[in-house]
Short mmCIF file of C-alpha atoms in Angstrom, two decimals:
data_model
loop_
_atom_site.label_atom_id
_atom_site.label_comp_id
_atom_site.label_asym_id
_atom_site.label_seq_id
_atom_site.Cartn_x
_atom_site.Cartn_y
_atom_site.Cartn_z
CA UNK A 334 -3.87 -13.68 73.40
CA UNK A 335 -3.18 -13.97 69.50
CA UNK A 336 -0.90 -11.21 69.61
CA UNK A 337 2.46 -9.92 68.60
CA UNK A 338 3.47 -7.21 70.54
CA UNK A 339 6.82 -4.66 69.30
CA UNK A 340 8.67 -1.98 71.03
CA UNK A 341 9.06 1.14 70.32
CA UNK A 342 6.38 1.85 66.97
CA UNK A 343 9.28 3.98 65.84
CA UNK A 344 12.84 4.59 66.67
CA UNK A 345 15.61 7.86 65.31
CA UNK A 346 18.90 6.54 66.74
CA UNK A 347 22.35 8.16 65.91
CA UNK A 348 25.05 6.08 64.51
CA UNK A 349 27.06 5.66 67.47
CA UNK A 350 24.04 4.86 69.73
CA UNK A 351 23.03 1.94 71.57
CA UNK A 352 18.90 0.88 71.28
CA UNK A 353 17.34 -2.22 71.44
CA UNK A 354 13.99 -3.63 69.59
CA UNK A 355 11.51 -5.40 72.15
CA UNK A 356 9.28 -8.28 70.94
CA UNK A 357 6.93 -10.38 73.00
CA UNK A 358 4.34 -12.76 72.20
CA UNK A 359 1.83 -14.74 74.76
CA UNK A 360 0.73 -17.40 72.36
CA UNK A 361 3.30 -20.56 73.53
CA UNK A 362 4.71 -20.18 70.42
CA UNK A 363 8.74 -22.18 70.52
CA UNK A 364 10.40 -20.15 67.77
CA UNK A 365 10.83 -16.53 67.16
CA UNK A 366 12.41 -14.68 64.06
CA UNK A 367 13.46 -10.95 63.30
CA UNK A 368 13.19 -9.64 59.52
CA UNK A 369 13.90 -6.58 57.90
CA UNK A 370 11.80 -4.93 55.39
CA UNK A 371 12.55 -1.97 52.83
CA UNK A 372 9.66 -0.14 51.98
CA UNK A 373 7.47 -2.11 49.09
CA UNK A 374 10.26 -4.86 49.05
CA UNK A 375 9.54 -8.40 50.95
CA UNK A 376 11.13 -9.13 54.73
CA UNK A 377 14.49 -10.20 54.57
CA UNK A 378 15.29 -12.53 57.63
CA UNK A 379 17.60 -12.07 59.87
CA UNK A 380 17.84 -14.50 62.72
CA UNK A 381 15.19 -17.46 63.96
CA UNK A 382 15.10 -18.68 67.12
CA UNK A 383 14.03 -22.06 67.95
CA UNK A 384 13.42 -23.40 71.88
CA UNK A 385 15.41 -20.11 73.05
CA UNK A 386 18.75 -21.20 70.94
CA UNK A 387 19.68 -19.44 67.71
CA UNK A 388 19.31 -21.64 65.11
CA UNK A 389 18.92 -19.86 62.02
CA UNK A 390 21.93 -16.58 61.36
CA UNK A 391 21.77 -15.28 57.59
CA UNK A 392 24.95 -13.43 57.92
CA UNK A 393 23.60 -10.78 59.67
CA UNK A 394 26.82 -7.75 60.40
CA UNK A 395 28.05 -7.88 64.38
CA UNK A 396 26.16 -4.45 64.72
CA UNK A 397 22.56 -6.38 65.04
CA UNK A 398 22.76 -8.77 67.92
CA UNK A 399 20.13 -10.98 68.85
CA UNK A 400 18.82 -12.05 72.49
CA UNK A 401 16.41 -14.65 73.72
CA UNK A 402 16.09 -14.45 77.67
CA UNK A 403 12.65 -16.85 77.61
CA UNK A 404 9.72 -18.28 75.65
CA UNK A 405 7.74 -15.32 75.19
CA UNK A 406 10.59 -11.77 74.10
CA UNK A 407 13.28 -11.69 71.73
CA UNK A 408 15.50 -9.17 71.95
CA UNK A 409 17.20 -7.12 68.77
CA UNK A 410 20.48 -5.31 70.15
CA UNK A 411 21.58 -2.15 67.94
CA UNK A 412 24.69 -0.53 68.00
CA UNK A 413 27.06 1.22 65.43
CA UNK A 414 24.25 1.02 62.72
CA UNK A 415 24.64 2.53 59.47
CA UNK A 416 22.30 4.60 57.41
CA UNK A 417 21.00 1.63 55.09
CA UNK A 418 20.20 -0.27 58.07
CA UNK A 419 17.16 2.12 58.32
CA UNK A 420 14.07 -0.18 57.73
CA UNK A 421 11.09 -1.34 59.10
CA UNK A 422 11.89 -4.16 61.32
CA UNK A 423 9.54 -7.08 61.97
CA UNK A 424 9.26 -9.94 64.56
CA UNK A 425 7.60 -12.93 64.10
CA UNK A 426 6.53 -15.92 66.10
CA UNK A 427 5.11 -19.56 65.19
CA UNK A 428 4.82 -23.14 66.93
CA UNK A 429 7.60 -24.92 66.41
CA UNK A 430 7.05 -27.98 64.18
CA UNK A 431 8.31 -31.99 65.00
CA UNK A 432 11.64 -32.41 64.59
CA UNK A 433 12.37 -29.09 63.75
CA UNK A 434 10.09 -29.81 60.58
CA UNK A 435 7.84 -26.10 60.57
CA UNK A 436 5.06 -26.32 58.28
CA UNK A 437 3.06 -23.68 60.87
CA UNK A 438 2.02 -20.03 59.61
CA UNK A 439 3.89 -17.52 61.38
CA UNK A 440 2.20 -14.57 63.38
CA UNK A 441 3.93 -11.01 62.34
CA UNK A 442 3.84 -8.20 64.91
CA UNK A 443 3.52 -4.61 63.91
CA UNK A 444 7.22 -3.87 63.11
CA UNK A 445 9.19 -0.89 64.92
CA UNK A 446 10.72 1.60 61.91
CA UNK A 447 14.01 2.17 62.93
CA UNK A 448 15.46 5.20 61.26
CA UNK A 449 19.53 5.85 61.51
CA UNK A 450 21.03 9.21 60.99
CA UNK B 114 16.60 -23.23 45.95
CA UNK B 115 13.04 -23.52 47.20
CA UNK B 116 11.60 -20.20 46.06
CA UNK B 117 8.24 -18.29 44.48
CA UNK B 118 7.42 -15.53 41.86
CA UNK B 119 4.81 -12.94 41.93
CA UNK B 120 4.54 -11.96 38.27
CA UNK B 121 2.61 -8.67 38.64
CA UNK B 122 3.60 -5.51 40.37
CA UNK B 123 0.18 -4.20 40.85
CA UNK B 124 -3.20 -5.49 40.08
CA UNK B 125 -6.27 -3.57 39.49
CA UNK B 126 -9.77 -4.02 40.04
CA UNK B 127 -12.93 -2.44 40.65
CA UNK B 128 -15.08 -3.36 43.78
CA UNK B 129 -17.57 -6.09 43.68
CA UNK B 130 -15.26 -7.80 40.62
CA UNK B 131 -13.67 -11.38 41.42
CA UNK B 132 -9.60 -11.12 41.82
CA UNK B 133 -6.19 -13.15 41.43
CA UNK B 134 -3.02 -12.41 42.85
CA UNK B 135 -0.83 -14.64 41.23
CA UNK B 136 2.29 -16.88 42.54
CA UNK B 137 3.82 -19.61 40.77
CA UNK B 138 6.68 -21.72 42.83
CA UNK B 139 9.51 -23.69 42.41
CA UNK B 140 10.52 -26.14 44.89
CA UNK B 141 11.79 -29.95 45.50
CA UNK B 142 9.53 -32.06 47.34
CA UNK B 143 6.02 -31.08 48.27
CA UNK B 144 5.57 -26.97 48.97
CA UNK B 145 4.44 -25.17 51.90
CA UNK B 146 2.96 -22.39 50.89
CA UNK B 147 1.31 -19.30 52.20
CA UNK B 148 -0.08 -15.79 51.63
CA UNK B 149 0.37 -12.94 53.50
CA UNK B 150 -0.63 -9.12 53.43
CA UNK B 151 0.37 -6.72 54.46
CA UNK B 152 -1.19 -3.05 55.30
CA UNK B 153 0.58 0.53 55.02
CA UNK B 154 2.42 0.46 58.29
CA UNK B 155 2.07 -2.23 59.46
CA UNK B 156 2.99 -6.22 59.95
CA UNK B 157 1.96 -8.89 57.61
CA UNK B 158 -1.29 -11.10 58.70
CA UNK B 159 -1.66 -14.32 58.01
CA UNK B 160 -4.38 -15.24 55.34
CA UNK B 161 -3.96 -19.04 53.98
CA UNK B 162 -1.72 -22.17 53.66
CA UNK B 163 -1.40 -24.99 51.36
CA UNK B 164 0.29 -28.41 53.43
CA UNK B 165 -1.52 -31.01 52.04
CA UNK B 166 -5.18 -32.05 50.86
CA UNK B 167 -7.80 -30.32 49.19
CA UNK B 168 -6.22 -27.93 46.46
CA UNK B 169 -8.81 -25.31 47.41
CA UNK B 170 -8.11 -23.57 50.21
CA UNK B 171 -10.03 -21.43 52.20
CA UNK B 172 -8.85 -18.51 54.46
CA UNK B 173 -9.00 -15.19 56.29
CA UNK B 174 -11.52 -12.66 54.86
CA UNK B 175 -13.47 -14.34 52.17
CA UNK B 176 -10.37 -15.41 50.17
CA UNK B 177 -9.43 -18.50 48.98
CA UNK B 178 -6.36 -19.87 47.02
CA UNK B 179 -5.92 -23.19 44.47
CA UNK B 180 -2.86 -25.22 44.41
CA UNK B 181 -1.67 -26.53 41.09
CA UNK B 182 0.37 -29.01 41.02
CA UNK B 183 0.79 -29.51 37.27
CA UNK B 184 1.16 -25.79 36.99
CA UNK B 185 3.19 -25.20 40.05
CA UNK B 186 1.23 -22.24 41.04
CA UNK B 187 -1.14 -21.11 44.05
CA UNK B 188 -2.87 -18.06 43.27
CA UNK B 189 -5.43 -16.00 45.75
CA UNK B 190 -8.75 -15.51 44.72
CA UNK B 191 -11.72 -13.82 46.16
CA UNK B 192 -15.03 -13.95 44.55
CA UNK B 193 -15.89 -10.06 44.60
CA UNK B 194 -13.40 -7.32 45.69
CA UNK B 195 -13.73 -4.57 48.73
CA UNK B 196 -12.10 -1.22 48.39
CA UNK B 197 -10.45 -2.38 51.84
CA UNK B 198 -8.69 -5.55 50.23
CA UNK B 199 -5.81 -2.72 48.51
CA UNK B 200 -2.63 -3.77 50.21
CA UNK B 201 0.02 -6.22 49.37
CA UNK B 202 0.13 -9.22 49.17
CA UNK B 203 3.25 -11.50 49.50
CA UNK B 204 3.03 -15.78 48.42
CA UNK B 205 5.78 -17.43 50.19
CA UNK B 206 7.35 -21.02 50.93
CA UNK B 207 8.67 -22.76 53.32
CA UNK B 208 12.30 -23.49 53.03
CA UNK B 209 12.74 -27.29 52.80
CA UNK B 210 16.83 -27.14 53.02
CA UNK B 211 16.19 -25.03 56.74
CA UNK B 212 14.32 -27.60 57.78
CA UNK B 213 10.99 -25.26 56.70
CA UNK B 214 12.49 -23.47 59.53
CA UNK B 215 12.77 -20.16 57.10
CA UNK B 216 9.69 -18.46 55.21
CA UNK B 217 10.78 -17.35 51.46
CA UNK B 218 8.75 -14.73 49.97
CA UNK B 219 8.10 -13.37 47.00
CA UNK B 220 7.99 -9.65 45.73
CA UNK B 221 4.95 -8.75 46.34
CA UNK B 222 2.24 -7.66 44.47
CA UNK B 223 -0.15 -4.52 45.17
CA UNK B 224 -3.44 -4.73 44.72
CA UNK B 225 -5.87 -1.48 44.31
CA UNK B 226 -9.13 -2.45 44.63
CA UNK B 227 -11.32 0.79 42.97
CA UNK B 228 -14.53 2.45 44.25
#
């Protein structure tokens, strides 16, 4: 399985609704990231886990909260979003390198677009 | 900062022509770089990587990509263009001060491949 795997395809939440984003991959891969993308702009990212810890935060607002419960899903939490934060957002998943060292290509999913009202 | 440039928006071509997509980089220390495109709708696949070695690299889908060191740039190339290659593409690096943990990308660039 060479997959990337993202739930829901597509999301409408209100702002003062609580969703989550599902990822899962099969593939042994150690770390895991989440981007966001704006249409026709490059993914921004957001968080990277490595060997289930958080190791990687790029100042990423308290409303987007990230979860890691094994290997193989990664979790986005969503609550209180704002408009803007409507995107497409993308998980990724590669081996994890030695010491930390990552020279591996990463394996997207198919991104779930989140739209906020 | 390790980072890359895409100079071009968009590139055009007709079908059965050869194509670039270029990237240039700027980084300390030896780059690790890769493309990426990227359908409407969709997540970004995988196409290349330069780490070391031969400065031609081969990939996904007939295309290829040449690392220049002297110029500090690794453009994609395919020998002869199919209306199905018009998507965008994205060059990006891994970030040496992360540990290469985090992948930096560049713009973009669209390519339109025509019938």
């Amino acid at each position: 399985d060479t997959e990337v795997t993202q739930t829901p395809k597509h999301l409408v939440m209100g702002m003062t609704n609580k969703k989550s984003l599902k990822c899962e991959q099969h593939m042994g891969h150690r770390a895991m990231y989440w981007y966001k993308q704006k249409a026709k702009k490059p993914p921004e990212l957001m968080f990277v886990y490595s060997y289930e810890k958080l190791s990687i935060n790029e100042s990423v607002p308290s409303r987007f909260s990230p979860e890691c419960p094994n290997s193989s899903l990664l979790n986005l939490h969503l609550h209180a979003l704002q408009p803007e934060d409507s995107a497409l957002y993308l998980c990724a998943s590669s081996q994890e390198g030695v010491r930390l060292a990552n020279y591996n290509e990463q394996f997207f999913g198919p991104g779930t677009r989140l739209t906020v009202l | 900062a390790q980072s890359v440039a895409q100079p071009e928006d968009q590139v055009n071509v007709a079908e059965g022509n050869p194509l670039t997509v270029k990237c240039t980089y700027s980084v300390s220390g030896n780059p690790y770089l890769f493309w990426y495109v990227q359908y409407p709708n969709r997540g970004l696949q995988f196409l290349l990587k330069y780490i070391t070695g031969d400065n031609l690299v081969k990939g996904s889908y007939g295309f290829e990509a040449e690392f220049n060191k002297s110029q500090t740039s690794f453009h994609l190339k395919k020998p002869s263009a199919l209306v199905s290659d018009s998507a965008l593409y994205f060059c990006a690096v891994r970030d040496k001060n992360t540990g290469f943990q985090k992948l930096v990308f560049g713009t973009g660039t669209r390519l339109l491949v025509s019938p």
